[in-house]
Amino acid sequence: MSFATIVRDDFRNARRSYVVLGVIGALAAFVGLIVYSVADYHEDAFRALFDVSFFFFLVFPLILIPLTYLSIAGDRERGSIKHALGLPNTRAEYVFGKFVSRATVAVAAVLVAVAVAFVLGIALYADPVDPLRFVKFAAISALFVASLSGIFVACSALTARRSRAMFGVIAAYFVLGPFWLGNFPVVSLQALVNTLADFLGTSVSETTLNYIRFSSPNTAYLAGLEPVYDGVVGTGEYSQIDGNYGGDSGELYAKPWFNYLTMTAWGAVALGLSYARFRVAELG
């Protein structure tokens, strides 16, 4: 069994369980609803992408969880992994084949959803639609979901139990998303850092806090979307976009390429570490 065979078979199995159609359909429906619902308030379709980005940040990972958390742990609990690894292929091919299969579905869901947004943008918004903004949004969002797929598949590779895999991916979602960004003011990364600094009798600069904030793949995704709004940021046309992307910071965390590197590193490192553990795990 080659790497390509693992990818193909895993994709076929996921399709038979309707997970693929569910993920793609749910994402396209939600994105279409968002673009439709804000059409009465804005002239430009790209403004709807701003709202879609926060949906991707907060909700899409939850849609992605059913697609990924059983990718390896499910095979281990059912015992079917013995058949896959009994064929002439390596554990590395198995783990990374699972990642490619699930990430491909996730990226396909993003592309279909953005295509739906583009078509609705043409139909519902007064100003001409700029295809380049949608292409940028799709590419950056695809990188984000590929990174999350790597993290979630890594969680699945670390355990032989479905329940533990589910707990792992939900914990990853909460920590890297709402907790890291500070959606819950009392229970947040910044509150934890400030509490630790007070305990040590020191303080943390705003610059250091920003580096910490943007070191999550989720927050890096939101920051990395700035090129989608080239030519709009700072014009005052859309105050919410200016509020999120109007800063003049020269720090690395404000550079789009740094945000893309952060997302890539999270997915790659998570997969690498999980494979190191999976390579020596007892699968019997």
Tab-separated table of C-alpha atoms in Angstrom:
chain	number	residue	atom	x	y	z
A	1	MET	CA	0.000	0.000	0.000
A	2	SER	CA	1.548	3.270	-1.095
A	3	PHE	CA	1.061	6.775	0.233
A	4	ALA	CA	-1.313	7.536	-2.661
A	5	THR	CA	-3.356	4.419	-1.890
A	6	ILE	CA	-3.749	5.451	1.752
A	7	VAL	CA	-4.962	8.889	0.700
A	8	ARG	CA	-7.405	7.457	-1.836
A	9	ASP	CA	-8.807	4.790	0.472
A	10	ASP	CA	-9.182	7.179	3.389
A	11	PHE	CA	-10.965	9.716	1.205
A	12	ARG	CA	-13.299	6.999	-0.087
A	13	ASN	CA	-14.111	5.816	3.433
A	14	ALA	CA	-14.833	9.376	4.593
A	15	ARG	CA	-17.076	9.943	1.582
A	16	ARG	CA	-19.072	6.820	2.348
A	17	SER	CA	-19.782	8.128	5.855
A	18	TYR	CA	-21.161	11.373	4.386
A	19	VAL	CA	-18.606	13.352	6.390
A	20	VAL	CA	-17.216	14.941	3.224
A	21	LEU	CA	-20.599	16.102	1.967
A	22	GLY	CA	-21.540	17.222	5.447
A	23	VAL	CA	-18.461	19.400	5.912
A	24	ILE	CA	-18.627	20.939	2.437
A	25	GLY	CA	-22.393	21.428	2.531
A	26	ALA	CA	-22.485	22.913	6.027
A	27	LEU	CA	-19.679	25.356	5.327
A	28	ALA	CA	-21.135	26.490	1.992
A	29	ALA	CA	-24.572	26.964	3.564
A	30	PHE	CA	-23.287	29.020	6.497
A	31	VAL	CA	-21.061	31.198	4.317
A	32	GLY	CA	-23.887	31.748	1.833
A	33	LEU	CA	-26.178	32.784	4.671
A	34	ILE	CA	-23.625	35.271	5.995
A	35	VAL	CA	-23.033	36.855	2.574
A	36	TYR	CA	-26.773	37.062	1.940
A	37	SER	CA	-27.633	38.496	5.361
A	38	VAL	CA	-25.190	41.432	5.205
A	39	ALA	CA	-25.912	42.392	1.586
A	40	ASP	CA	-28.415	45.060	2.645
A	41	TYR	CA	-25.804	46.838	4.755
A	42	HIS	CA	-22.780	47.089	2.451
A	43	GLU	CA	-22.046	48.014	-1.147
A	44	ASP	CA	-18.953	45.812	-1.530
A	45	ALA	CA	-19.012	42.019	-1.426
A	46	PHE	CA	-15.517	41.847	0.084
A	47	ARG	CA	-16.937	43.396	3.268
A	48	ALA	CA	-18.902	40.169	3.750
A	49	LEU	CA	-15.585	38.289	3.749
A	50	PHE	CA	-14.687	40.143	6.947
A	51	ASP	CA	-17.687	38.550	8.665
A	52	VAL	CA	-16.972	35.185	7.048
A	53	SER	CA	-13.409	35.258	8.426
A	54	PHE	CA	-14.683	35.370	12.004
A	55	PHE	CA	-17.054	32.513	11.235
A	56	PHE	CA	-14.066	30.526	9.935
A	57	PHE	CA	-12.099	31.446	13.056
A	58	LEU	CA	-14.766	30.470	15.591
A	59	VAL	CA	-17.098	27.936	13.940
A	60	PHE	CA	-15.319	26.181	11.080
A	61	PRO	CA	-12.940	24.337	13.447
A	62	LEU	CA	-16.023	22.795	15.077
A	63	ILE	CA	-17.224	21.621	11.655
A	64	LEU	CA	-13.742	20.251	10.994
A	65	ILE	CA	-13.624	18.177	14.184
A	66	PRO	CA	-15.899	15.313	12.958
A	67	LEU	CA	-13.755	15.019	9.843
A	68	THR	CA	-10.452	14.670	11.680
A	69	TYR	CA	-10.675	13.348	15.202
A	70	LEU	CA	-11.315	9.723	14.185
A	71	SER	CA	-8.829	9.690	11.312
A	72	ILE	CA	-6.309	7.551	13.223
A	73	ALA	CA	-7.794	6.939	16.679
A	74	GLY	CA	-10.898	5.448	15.060
A	75	ASP	CA	-8.801	2.921	13.125
A	76	ARG	CA	-6.869	2.016	16.265
A	77	GLU	CA	-9.977	1.467	18.370
A	78	ARG	CA	-11.671	-0.622	15.638
A	79	GLY	CA	-8.501	-2.600	14.995
A	80	SER	CA	-8.522	-1.858	11.271
A	81	ILE	CA	-5.143	-0.171	11.588
A	82	LYS	CA	-3.538	-3.624	11.823
A	83	HIS	CA	-4.648	-4.366	8.287
A	84	ALA	CA	-3.392	-1.027	6.942
A	85	LEU	CA	0.000	-1.379	8.590
A	86	GLY	CA	0.221	-5.066	7.766
A	87	LEU	CA	0.601	-4.097	4.115
A	88	PRO	CA	3.950	-2.875	2.720
A	89	ASN	CA	3.764	0.746	3.822
A	90	THR	CA	5.324	2.705	6.652
A	91	ARG	CA	3.758	4.406	9.623
A	92	ALA	CA	4.908	7.716	8.182
A	93	GLU	CA	2.947	7.058	4.978
A	94	TYR	CA	-0.082	6.159	7.062
A	95	VAL	CA	-0.039	9.296	9.261
A	96	PHE	CA	0.744	11.774	6.522
A	97	GLY	CA	-1.642	10.045	4.124
A	98	LYS	CA	-4.426	10.554	6.653
A	99	PHE	CA	-3.490	14.221	6.964
A	100	VAL	CA	-3.465	14.808	3.208
A	101	SER	CA	-6.845	13.119	2.800
A	102	ARG	CA	-8.568	15.108	5.559
A	103	ALA	CA	-6.845	18.380	4.682
A	104	THR	CA	-7.903	17.980	1.057
A	105	VAL	CA	-11.540	17.729	2.108
A	106	ALA	CA	-11.181	20.771	4.376
A	107	VAL	CA	-9.556	22.850	1.637
A	108	ALA	CA	-12.217	21.734	-0.859
A	109	ALA	CA	-14.889	22.909	1.583
A	110	VAL	CA	-13.227	26.329	1.777
A	111	LEU	CA	-12.977	26.649	-1.993
A	112	VAL	CA	-16.631	25.694	-2.512
A	113	ALA	CA	-17.743	28.112	0.221
A	114	VAL	CA	-15.726	31.007	-1.222
A	115	ALA	CA	-17.081	30.214	-4.686
A	116	VAL	CA	-20.615	30.444	-3.255
A	117	ALA	CA	-19.699	33.788	-1.637
A	118	PHE	CA	-18.319	35.055	-4.951
A	119	VAL	CA	-21.453	34.141	-6.908
A	120	LEU	CA	-23.706	35.723	-4.278
A	121	GLY	CA	-21.456	38.778	-4.263
A	122	ILE	CA	-22.056	39.259	-7.969
A	123	ALA	CA	-25.798	38.759	-7.579
A	124	LEU	CA	-26.499	40.755	-4.414
A	125	TYR	CA	-23.982	43.615	-4.099
A	126	ALA	CA	-24.093	46.919	-5.908
A	127	ASP	CA	-20.381	47.462	-6.549
A	128	PRO	CA	-18.373	45.257	-8.939
A	129	VAL	CA	-16.804	42.210	-7.302
A	130	ASP	CA	-12.994	42.073	-7.220
A	131	PRO	CA	-12.047	38.413	-7.920
A	132	LEU	CA	-8.505	38.910	-6.588
A	133	ARG	CA	-9.784	39.652	-3.087
A	134	PHE	CA	-11.742	36.392	-3.104
A	135	VAL	CA	-8.736	34.452	-4.411
A	136	LYS	CA	-6.553	35.856	-1.620
A	137	PHE	CA	-9.202	35.041	0.958
A	138	ALA	CA	-9.558	31.484	-0.333
A	139	ALA	CA	-5.781	30.874	-0.353
A	140	ILE	CA	-5.209	32.197	3.175
A	141	SER	CA	-8.243	30.354	4.526
A	142	ALA	CA	-7.068	27.136	2.846
A	143	LEU	CA	-3.713	27.456	4.618
A	144	PHE	CA	-5.539	27.971	7.909
A	145	VAL	CA	-7.747	24.890	7.601
A	146	ALA	CA	-4.791	22.792	6.441
A	147	SER	CA	-2.933	23.876	9.576
A	148	LEU	CA	-5.898	22.992	11.780
A	149	SER	CA	-6.259	19.654	10.004
A	150	GLY	CA	-2.635	18.893	10.843
A	151	ILE	CA	-3.210	19.744	14.510
A	152	PHE	CA	-6.422	17.732	14.776
A	153	VAL	CA	-5.012	14.688	12.955
A	154	ALA	CA	-2.000	14.924	15.277
A	155	CYS	CA	-4.349	14.744	18.276
A	156	SER	CA	-5.941	11.655	16.732
A	157	ALA	CA	-2.530	10.021	16.263
A	158	LEU	CA	-1.642	10.404	19.937
A	159	THR	CA	-4.322	8.104	21.323
A	160	ALA	CA	-6.052	4.805	20.643
A	161	ARG	CA	-9.401	5.907	22.067
A	162	ARG	CA	-12.109	7.913	20.315
A	163	SER	CA	-13.129	9.718	23.490
A	164	ARG	CA	-9.583	10.903	24.137
A	165	ALA	CA	-9.198	12.028	20.539
A	166	MET	CA	-12.437	14.020	20.800
A	167	PHE	CA	-11.278	15.626	24.029
A	168	GLY	CA	-7.917	16.466	22.467
A	169	VAL	CA	-9.298	18.231	19.400
A	170	ILE	CA	-11.897	20.152	21.420
A	171	ALA	CA	-9.206	21.256	23.858
A	172	ALA	CA	-7.004	22.321	20.938
A	173	TYR	CA	-9.888	24.310	19.451
A	174	PHE	CA	-10.645	26.089	22.717
A	175	VAL	CA	-7.033	26.867	23.633
A	176	LEU	CA	-5.878	28.020	20.198
A	177	GLY	CA	-9.061	29.962	19.437
A	178	PRO	CA	-11.333	31.594	22.038
A	179	PHE	CA	-8.841	31.242	24.914
A	180	TRP	CA	-5.890	32.597	22.916
A	181	LEU	CA	-7.746	35.525	21.365
A	182	GLY	CA	-9.479	36.424	24.618
A	183	ASN	CA	-13.119	35.873	23.699
A	184	PHE	CA	-13.644	34.970	27.339
A	185	PRO	CA	-12.117	37.910	29.248
A	186	VAL	CA	-11.759	36.135	32.607
A	187	VAL	CA	-10.440	32.877	31.172
A	188	SER	CA	-7.955	33.975	28.533
A	189	LEU	CA	-4.288	33.734	27.659
A	190	GLN	CA	-3.697	37.419	28.398
A	191	ALA	CA	-5.291	37.081	31.837
A	192	LEU	CA	-3.075	34.064	32.526
A	193	VAL	CA	0.080	35.882	31.380
A	194	ASN	CA	-0.743	38.971	33.453
A	195	THR	CA	-1.494	36.855	36.518
A	196	LEU	CA	1.823	35.028	36.151
A	197	ALA	CA	3.656	38.340	35.682
A	198	ASP	CA	2.043	39.771	38.843
A	199	PHE	CA	3.027	36.648	40.760
A	200	LEU	CA	6.648	37.091	39.658
A	201	GLY	CA	6.597	40.791	40.433
A	202	THR	CA	7.147	41.941	36.867
A	203	SER	CA	5.147	43.242	33.922
A	204	VAL	CA	4.667	42.257	30.295
A	205	SER	CA	4.946	44.879	27.541
A	206	GLU	CA	2.201	45.344	24.964
A	207	THR	CA	4.619	44.255	22.240
A	208	THR	CA	5.339	40.983	24.037
A	209	LEU	CA	1.619	40.403	24.568
A	210	ASN	CA	1.007	40.927	20.856
A	211	TYR	CA	3.681	38.396	19.934
A	212	ILE	CA	1.975	35.930	22.262
A	213	ARG	CA	-1.491	36.740	20.877
A	214	PHE	CA	-0.478	36.215	17.260
A	215	SER	CA	1.476	33.015	17.868
A	216	SER	CA	-1.667	30.886	17.546
A	217	PRO	CA	-2.641	29.615	14.074
A	218	ASN	CA	-6.155	30.959	14.648
A	219	THR	CA	-5.114	34.503	15.512
A	220	ALA	CA	-2.409	34.394	12.827
A	221	TYR	CA	-5.171	33.581	10.333
A	222	LEU	CA	-7.171	36.674	11.202
A	223	ALA	CA	-4.064	38.870	11.065
A	224	GLY	CA	-2.878	37.259	7.831
A	225	LEU	CA	-6.040	38.304	5.991
A	226	GLU	CA	-4.906	41.926	5.747
A	227	PRO	CA	-3.882	41.610	2.040
A	228	VAL	CA	-7.535	40.831	1.233
A	229	TYR	CA	-8.312	44.450	2.073
A	230	ASP	CA	-5.447	46.129	0.222
A	231	GLY	CA	-6.427	49.650	-0.770
A	232	VAL	CA	-9.265	49.752	1.764
A	233	VAL	CA	-7.449	49.749	5.103
A	234	GLY	CA	-7.034	53.287	6.405
A	235	THR	CA	-9.505	54.900	4.002
A	236	GLY	CA	-12.265	55.133	6.607
A	237	GLU	CA	-14.696	53.380	4.290
A	238	TYR	CA	-15.164	50.460	6.673
A	239	SER	CA	-14.418	51.270	10.305
A	240	GLN	CA	-14.340	47.658	11.488
A	241	ILE	CA	-11.721	46.719	8.885
A	242	ASP	CA	-9.667	49.784	9.857
A	243	GLY	CA	-9.972	48.821	13.510
A	244	ASN	CA	-8.526	45.370	12.869
A	245	TYR	CA	-5.921	46.150	10.224
A	246	GLY	CA	-5.213	49.871	10.463
A	247	GLY	CA	-2.148	49.719	12.712
A	248	ASP	CA	1.299	50.899	11.649
A	249	SER	CA	3.312	48.412	13.697
A	250	GLY	CA	6.610	47.347	12.151
A	251	GLU	CA	6.859	44.263	14.374
A	252	LEU	CA	7.060	40.790	12.868
A	253	TYR	CA	3.663	39.752	14.202
A	254	ALA	CA	2.085	42.397	11.944
A	255	LYS	CA	3.690	41.000	8.776
A	256	PRO	CA	1.430	38.715	6.710
A	257	TRP	CA	4.298	36.377	5.791
A	258	PHE	CA	5.008	35.847	9.497
A	259	ASN	CA	1.370	34.900	10.072
A	260	TYR	CA	1.496	32.400	7.210
A	261	LEU	CA	4.701	30.923	8.620
A	262	THR	CA	3.034	30.613	12.031
A	263	MET	CA	0.098	28.659	10.588
A	264	THR	CA	2.403	26.391	8.595
A	265	ALA	CA	4.666	25.751	11.585
A	266	TRP	CA	1.785	24.740	13.849
A	267	GLY	CA	0.482	22.129	11.431
A	268	ALA	CA	3.919	20.778	10.541
A	269	VAL	CA	5.273	20.630	14.086
A	270	ALA	CA	2.084	19.048	15.463
A	271	LEU	CA	2.186	16.333	12.812
A	272	GLY	CA	5.907	15.766	13.303
A	273	LEU	CA	5.636	15.377	17.072
A	274	SER	CA	2.596	13.125	16.849
A	275	TYR	CA	4.318	10.923	14.289
A	276	ALA	CA	7.356	10.612	16.559
A	277	ARG	CA	5.040	9.226	19.239
A	278	PHE	CA	2.959	7.128	16.831
A	279	ARG	CA	6.098	5.576	15.278
A	280	VAL	CA	6.916	3.762	18.521
A	281	ALA	CA	3.374	3.268	19.827
A	282	GLU	CA	2.070	-0.189	20.625
A	283	LEU	CA	-0.811	-0.749	18.217
A	284	GLY	CA	-1.809	-4.229	19.233
